[in-house]
Every structure is written in structure tokens, then in C-alpha cells.
CSV table of C-alpha atoms in Angstrom, one decimal:
chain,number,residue,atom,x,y,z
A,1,UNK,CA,23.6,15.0,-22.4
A,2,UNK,CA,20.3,14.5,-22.4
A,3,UNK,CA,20.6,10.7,-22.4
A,4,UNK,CA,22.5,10.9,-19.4
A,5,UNK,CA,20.6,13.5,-17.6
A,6,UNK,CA,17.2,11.1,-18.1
A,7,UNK,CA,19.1,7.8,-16.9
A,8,UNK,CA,19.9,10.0,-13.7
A,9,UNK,CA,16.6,10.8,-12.9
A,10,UNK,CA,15.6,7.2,-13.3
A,11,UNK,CA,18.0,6.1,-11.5
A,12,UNK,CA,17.1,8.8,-8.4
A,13,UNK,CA,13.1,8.1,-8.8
A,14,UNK,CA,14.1,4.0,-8.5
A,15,UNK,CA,16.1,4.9,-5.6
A,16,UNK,CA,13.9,7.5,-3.8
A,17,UNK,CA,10.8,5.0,-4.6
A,18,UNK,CA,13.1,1.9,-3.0
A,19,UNK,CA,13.3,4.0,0.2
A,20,UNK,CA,9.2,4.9,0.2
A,21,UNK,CA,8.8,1.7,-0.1
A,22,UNK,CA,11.2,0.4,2.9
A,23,UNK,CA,9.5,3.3,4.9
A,24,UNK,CA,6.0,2.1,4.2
A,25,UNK,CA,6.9,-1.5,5.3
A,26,UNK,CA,8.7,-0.6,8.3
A,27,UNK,CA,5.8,2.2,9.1
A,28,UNK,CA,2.5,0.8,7.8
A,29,UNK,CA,0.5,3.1,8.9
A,30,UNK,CA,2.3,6.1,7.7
A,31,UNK,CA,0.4,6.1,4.6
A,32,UNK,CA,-2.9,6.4,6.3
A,33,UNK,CA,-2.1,9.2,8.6
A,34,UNK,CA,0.4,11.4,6.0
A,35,UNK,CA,-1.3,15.0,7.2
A,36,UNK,CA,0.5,13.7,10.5
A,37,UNK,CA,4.0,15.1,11.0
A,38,UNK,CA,6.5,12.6,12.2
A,39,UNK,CA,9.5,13.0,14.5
A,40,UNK,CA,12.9,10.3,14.2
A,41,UNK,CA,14.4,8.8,16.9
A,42,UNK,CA,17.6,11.2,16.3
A,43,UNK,CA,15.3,14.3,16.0
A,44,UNK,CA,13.5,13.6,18.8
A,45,UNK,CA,17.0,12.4,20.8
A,46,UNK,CA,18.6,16.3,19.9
A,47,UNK,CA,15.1,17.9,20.7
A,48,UNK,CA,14.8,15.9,24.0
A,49,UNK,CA,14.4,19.1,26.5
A,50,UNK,CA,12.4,21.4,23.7
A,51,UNK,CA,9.6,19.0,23.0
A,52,UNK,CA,7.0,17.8,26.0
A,53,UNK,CA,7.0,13.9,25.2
A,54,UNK,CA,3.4,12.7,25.9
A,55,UNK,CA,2.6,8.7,26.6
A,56,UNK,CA,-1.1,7.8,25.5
A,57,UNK,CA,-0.8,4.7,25.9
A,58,UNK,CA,-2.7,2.5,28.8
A,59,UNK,CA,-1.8,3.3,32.6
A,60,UNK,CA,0.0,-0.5,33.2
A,61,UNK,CA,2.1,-0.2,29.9
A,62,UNK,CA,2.9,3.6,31.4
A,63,UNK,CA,4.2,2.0,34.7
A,64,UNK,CA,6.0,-0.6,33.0
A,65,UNK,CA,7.9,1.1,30.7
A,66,UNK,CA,8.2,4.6,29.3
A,67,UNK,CA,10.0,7.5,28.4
A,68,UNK,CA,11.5,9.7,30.9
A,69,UNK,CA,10.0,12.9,31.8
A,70,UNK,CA,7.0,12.0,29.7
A,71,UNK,CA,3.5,13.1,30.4
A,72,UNK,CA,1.1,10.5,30.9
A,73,UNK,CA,-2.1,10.9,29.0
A,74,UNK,CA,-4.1,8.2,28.3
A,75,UNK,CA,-6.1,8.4,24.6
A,76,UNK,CA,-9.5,8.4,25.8
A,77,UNK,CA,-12.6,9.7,26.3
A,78,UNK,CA,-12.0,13.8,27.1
A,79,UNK,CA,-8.7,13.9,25.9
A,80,UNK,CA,-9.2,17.0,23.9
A,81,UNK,CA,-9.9,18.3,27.2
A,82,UNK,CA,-6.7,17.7,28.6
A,83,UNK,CA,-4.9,18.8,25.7
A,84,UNK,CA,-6.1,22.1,26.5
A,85,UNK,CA,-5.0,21.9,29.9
A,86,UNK,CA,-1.6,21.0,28.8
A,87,UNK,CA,-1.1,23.3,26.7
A,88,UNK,CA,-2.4,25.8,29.0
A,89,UNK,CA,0.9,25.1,31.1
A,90,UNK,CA,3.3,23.8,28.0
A,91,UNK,CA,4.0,26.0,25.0
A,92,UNK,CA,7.0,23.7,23.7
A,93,UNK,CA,6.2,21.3,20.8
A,94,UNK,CA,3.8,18.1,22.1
A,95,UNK,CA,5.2,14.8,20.8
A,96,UNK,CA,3.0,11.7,21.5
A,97,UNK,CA,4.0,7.9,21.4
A,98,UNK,CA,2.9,4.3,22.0
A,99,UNK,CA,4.2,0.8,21.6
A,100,UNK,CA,5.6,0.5,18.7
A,101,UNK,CA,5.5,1.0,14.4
A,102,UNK,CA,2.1,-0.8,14.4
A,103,UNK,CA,0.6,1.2,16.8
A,104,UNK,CA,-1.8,4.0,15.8
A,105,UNK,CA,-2.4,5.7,18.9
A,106,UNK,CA,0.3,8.0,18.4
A,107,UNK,CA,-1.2,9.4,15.0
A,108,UNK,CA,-4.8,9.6,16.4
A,109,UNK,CA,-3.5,11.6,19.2
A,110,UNK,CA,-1.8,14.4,17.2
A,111,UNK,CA,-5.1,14.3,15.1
A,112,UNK,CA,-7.4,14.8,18.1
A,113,UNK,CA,-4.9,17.4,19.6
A,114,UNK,CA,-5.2,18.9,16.1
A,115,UNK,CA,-9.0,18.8,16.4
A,116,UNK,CA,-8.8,21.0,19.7
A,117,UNK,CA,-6.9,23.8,17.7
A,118,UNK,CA,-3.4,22.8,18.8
A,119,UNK,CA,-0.5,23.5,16.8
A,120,UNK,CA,3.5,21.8,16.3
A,121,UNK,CA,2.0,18.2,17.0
A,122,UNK,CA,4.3,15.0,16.4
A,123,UNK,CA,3.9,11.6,16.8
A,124,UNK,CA,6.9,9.4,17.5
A,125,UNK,CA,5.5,6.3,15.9
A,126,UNK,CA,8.6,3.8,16.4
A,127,UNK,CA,7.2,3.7,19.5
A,128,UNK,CA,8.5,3.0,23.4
A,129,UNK,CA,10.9,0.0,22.3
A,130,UNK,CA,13.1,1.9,19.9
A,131,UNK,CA,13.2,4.4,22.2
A,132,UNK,CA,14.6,2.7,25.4
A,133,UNK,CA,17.4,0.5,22.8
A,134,UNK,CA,18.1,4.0,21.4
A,135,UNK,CA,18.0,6.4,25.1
A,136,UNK,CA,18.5,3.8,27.8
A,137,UNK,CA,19.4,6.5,30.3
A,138,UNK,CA,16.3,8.5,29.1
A,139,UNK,CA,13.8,5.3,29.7
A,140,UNK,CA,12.2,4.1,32.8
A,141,UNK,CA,11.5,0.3,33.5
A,142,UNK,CA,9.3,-0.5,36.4
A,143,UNK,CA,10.3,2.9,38.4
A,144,UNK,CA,13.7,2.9,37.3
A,145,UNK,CA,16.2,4.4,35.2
A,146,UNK,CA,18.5,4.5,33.3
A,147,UNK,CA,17.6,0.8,32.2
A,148,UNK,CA,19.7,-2.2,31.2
A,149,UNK,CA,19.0,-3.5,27.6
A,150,UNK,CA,19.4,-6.8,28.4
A,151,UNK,CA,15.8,-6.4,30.9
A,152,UNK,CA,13.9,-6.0,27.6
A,153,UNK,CA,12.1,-8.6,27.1
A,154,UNK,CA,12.5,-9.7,23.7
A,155,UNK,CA,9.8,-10.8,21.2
A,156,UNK,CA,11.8,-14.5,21.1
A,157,UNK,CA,11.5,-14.6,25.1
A,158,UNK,CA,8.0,-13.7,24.8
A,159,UNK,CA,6.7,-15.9,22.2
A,160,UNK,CA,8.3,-18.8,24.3
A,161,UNK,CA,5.9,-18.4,26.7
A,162,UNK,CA,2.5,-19.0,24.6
A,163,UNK,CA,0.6,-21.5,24.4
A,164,UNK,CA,-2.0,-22.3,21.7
A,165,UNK,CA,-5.3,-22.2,23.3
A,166,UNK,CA,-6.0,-25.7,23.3
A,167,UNK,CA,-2.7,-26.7,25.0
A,168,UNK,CA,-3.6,-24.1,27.2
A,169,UNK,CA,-6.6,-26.0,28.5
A,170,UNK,CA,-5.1,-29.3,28.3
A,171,UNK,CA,-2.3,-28.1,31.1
A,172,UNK,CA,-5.4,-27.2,33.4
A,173,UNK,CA,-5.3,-29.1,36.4
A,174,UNK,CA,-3.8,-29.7,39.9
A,175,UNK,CA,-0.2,-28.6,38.8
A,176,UNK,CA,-1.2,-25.1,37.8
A,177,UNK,CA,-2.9,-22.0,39.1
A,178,UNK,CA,-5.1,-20.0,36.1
A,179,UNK,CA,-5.4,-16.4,36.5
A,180,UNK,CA,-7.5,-13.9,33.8
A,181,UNK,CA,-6.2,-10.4,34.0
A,182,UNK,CA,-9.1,-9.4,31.8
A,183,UNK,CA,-10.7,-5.8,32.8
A,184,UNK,CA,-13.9,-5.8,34.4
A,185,UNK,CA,-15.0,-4.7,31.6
A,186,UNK,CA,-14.1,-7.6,29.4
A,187,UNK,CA,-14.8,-10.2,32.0
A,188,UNK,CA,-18.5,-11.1,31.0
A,189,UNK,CA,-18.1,-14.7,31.7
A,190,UNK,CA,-15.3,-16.8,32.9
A,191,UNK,CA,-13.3,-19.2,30.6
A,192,UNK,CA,-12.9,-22.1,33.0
A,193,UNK,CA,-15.6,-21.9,35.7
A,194,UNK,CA,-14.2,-22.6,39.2
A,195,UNK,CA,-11.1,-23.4,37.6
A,196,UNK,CA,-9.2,-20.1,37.6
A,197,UNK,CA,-8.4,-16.9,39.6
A,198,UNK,CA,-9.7,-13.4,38.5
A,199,UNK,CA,-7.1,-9.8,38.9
A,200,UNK,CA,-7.2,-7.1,36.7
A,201,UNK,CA,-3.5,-6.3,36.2
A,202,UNK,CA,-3.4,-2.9,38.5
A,203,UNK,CA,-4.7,-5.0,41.3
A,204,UNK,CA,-1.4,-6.2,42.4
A,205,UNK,CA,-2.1,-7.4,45.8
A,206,UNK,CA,-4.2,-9.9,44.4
A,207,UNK,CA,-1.9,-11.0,41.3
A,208,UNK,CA,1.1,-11.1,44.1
A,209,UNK,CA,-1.2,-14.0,46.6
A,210,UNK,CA,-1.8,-15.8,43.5
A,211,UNK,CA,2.0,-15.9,42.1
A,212,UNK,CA,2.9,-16.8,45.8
A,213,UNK,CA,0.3,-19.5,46.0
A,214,UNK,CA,1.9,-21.2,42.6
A,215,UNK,CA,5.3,-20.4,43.8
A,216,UNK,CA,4.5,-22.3,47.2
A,217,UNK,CA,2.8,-25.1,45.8
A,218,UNK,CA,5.4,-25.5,42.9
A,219,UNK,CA,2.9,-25.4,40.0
A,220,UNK,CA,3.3,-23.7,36.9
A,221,UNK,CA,1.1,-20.4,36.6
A,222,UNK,CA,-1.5,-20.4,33.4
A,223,UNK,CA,-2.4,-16.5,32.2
A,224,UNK,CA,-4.6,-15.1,29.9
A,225,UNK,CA,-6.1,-11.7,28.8
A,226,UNK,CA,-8.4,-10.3,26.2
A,227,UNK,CA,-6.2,-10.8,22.9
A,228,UNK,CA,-3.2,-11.7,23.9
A,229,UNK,CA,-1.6,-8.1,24.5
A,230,UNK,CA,-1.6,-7.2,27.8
A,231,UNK,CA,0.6,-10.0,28.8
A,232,UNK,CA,3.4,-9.2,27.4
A,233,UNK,CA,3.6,-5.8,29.9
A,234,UNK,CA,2.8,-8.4,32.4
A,235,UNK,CA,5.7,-10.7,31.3
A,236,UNK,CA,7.9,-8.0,33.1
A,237,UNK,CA,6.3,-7.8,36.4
A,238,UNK,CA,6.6,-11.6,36.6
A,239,UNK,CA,10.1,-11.8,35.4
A,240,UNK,CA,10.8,-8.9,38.1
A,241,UNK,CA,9.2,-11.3,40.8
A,242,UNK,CA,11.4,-13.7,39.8
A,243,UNK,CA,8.8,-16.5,38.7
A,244,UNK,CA,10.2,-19.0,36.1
A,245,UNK,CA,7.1,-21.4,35.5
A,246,UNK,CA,4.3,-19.6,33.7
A,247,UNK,CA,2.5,-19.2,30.5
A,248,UNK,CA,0.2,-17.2,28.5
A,249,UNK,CA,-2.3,-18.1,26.3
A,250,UNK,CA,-1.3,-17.1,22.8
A,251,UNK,CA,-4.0,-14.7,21.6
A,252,UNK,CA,-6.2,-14.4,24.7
A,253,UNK,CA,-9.4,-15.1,25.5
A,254,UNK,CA,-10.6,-13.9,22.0
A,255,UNK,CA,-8.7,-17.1,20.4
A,256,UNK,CA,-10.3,-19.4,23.0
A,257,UNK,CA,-13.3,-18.5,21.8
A,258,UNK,CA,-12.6,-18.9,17.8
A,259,UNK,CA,-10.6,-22.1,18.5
A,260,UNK,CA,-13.7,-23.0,20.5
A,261,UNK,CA,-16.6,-22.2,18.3
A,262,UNK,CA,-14.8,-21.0,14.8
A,263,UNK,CA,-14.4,-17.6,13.7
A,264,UNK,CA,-17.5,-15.9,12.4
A,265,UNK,CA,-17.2,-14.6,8.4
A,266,UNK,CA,-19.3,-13.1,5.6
A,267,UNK,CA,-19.7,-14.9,3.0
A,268,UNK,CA,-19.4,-12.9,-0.3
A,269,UNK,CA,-22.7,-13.0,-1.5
A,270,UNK,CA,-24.9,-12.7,1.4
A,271,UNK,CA,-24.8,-11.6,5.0
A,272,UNK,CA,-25.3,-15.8,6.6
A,273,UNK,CA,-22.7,-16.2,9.1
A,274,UNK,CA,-20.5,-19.1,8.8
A,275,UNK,CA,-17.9,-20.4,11.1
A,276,UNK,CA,-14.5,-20.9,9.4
A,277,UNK,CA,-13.1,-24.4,9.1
């Protein structure tokens, strides 16, 4: 009896440490952020109307695409602040959520609500995309809803449209129209002096005259941003405008510059800066 009672609980430890495992690979981060409580996409689908869903992710990802009825709350500076306002008018559970399994924001969030003396925090960390294939008619693409799963934009779709940075320069020229979406903020120089256009992606007047210049002169429209992330919210507003020639450079601006001049390392046993081969 014994015998058989210790192969059982080797067999349920194997199993149970098979599924931690599965769970740590699908959630990397979980690991790091275990004080934070967690809520499923099937909890958080019954829970729907007791729970205020809270987006903290960036203002154009917001517009793009989010849950509906969320509260938009961007995780920055003085958001502690508004966590006390919110709760102020909300007493249900606050559940916050970003992008996706690799995004932290929605952990740090329930941390720095935590911080503020909030209680029954959770972060939905499989993120916006699970969400929508999950809850279509509870998701809102570009101001509407329900959505259609087949408007995602999937990561195949998206990866077809990069370009490695130097076959991104190389297509510079009279058949294309450049345009850095870069913030001010990251914009401390340009890329390709007099060569390209500049619109931060909220400025949509200006991104709309330079899709309908390309469009009119038939060339193919050249994008980049910081590292390569942005653009893939913007992929959506030019699929919406029905443009079909365009391209992003794969890994921004920030790839440019290590194809450019080669990333900067440590070396192991001293502090000299080396650019990698």
C-alpha cells in the first residue's frame, strides 16, 4: 500500500510540475510577479460586469483596440493618483491588462495600485489579443464592436511587412515615401535627412497627407518607429485605409542604429565598450 500510495504522489508531483512548467513558458513573467493575483480569460469572461477592466496600456494601442467598457489609464507618471480617484467612484474589483503574456505592465499596475493601499487587484496578463479571439462582442477595433476575427492582424501578416534595416534603406528612393512615427520625444535626430516625413502616430492629419501622397504617386510607403513596436497598432490604421504597398522597418530605429554602428557590450572583465561583430 505504501508502494502504491508513493508512486501516486510521484506521479501527481510530475504531473503538477509538467503544468508549472507549461505555465511558466506560456506566462514568463508570472514567476517574477507571484505576490500578484492573476485572473483567466474564463474568470474574467463570468466576472465581466463585477470587475472594472482597466487598460494601461498607451493612448494609440487604447484607440486601436481594447476591451469594452474598459477604463483607460495609462501606467505613468501619477498613476497612483488616479487610482485613488477610481476607486473613489468604483468599489468593484480593478482588473488591469496590456498587450499580451510578455507584457509586464499589467503586473506593475496592480503593484503600484497595491502601493496606494488598494485592495482586490488583478492583472489579466494574456493580454488584449486573447481577449478579443476569446470575447469578440466584448472588444472594440478602431471604434467598433463587436469585432470580426478575421480584422486581427496576425503575427504572420505582420512579420510580412518588415524589412531588415539595411533593405530598408536600400528601397529609399523616388518610388517610396519614408515616414518616422517616432514621439517627439525619441526624435533626437532624423534617420535619413531630407529623405523622410515626420508624424507622431496621434497626428493623423498629417499621417493621412502622407498615405495619400504615396497612394497618388503609386509608391510604396517606408515606416519606422523607435523599436519596432508601435507599428504593428499602426498596421491596423493602414490596413483600415485600405493601403496595400508599405513596410516597416523590422526593429525600429533602434536596429538602424546597431546595424549601423554595432551593438555596444561589456566585456567580462572590464567596463571597455566594444561593438559586437
Amino acid at each position: 500500500m505504501n508502494r502504491l500510495l508513493t508512486l501516486l504522489f510521484l506521479a501527481l508531483s510530475s504531473f503538477v510540475l509538467s503544468a508549472a512548467n507549461a505555465a511558466g513558458e506560456e506566462f514568463p513573467f508570472r514567476v517574477r510577479y507571484q505576490s500578484v493575483s492573476i485572473i483567466s480569460t474564463e474568470e474574467l469572461s463570468k466576472r465581466f460586469n463585477e470587475v472594472l477592466v482597466i487598460d494601461v496600456r498607451s493612448k494609440y494601442e487604447f484607440d486601436t483596440l481594447h476591451v469594452k467598457d474598459a477604463v483607460h489609464v495609462p501606467l505613468t507618471a501619477g498613476f497612483g493618483e488616479k487610482m485613488v480617484q477610481l476607486r473613489a467612484k468604483h468599489k468593484k474589483p480593478f482588473v488591469f491588462y496590456c498587450n499580451g503574456k510578455t507584457c509586464v505592465k499589467s503586473y506593475d499596475a496592480v503593484l503600484a495600485a497595491a502601493k496606494a493601499k488598494h485592495a482586490n487587484l488583478y492583472a489579466y496578463d494574456a493580454g488584449i489579443f486573447d481577449w478579443a479571439k476569446a470575447q469578440p462582442d466584448k472588444t472594440v477595433l478602431l471604434g467598433r464592436s463587436p469585432i470580426r476575427l478575421e480584422n486581427l492582424i496576425n503575427e504572420n501578416n505582420f512579420k510580412a511587412r518588415l524589412i531588415e534595416p539595411k533593405d530598408f534603406a536600400a528601397r529609399i528612393g523616388d518610388k517610396s515615401i519614408m515616414l518616422d512615427v517616432r514621439d517627439h520625444a525619441q526624435r533626437d535626430s532624423a534617420l535619413f535627412p531630407f529623405k523622410e516625413r515626420h508624424a507622431q502616430l496621434d497626428e493623423m492629419k498629417k499621417i493621412d497627407v502622407v498615405i495619400e501622397n504615396a497612394r497618388a504617386g503609386k509608391k510604396t510607403l517606408l515606416v519606422y518607429d523607435q523599436a519596432g513596436k508601435q507599428v504593428q497598432w499602426f498596421q491596423y490604421y493602414l490596413e483600415n485605409k485600405g493601403v496595400k504597398d508599405y513596410y516597416f522597418m523590422k526593429g525600429g530605429a533602434q536596429a538602424h542604429f546597431d546595424h549601423t554602428f554595432g551593438k555596444v557590450v561589456l566585456s567580462s572583465g572590464d567596463k571597455d565598450k566594444k561593438p559586437a561583430k
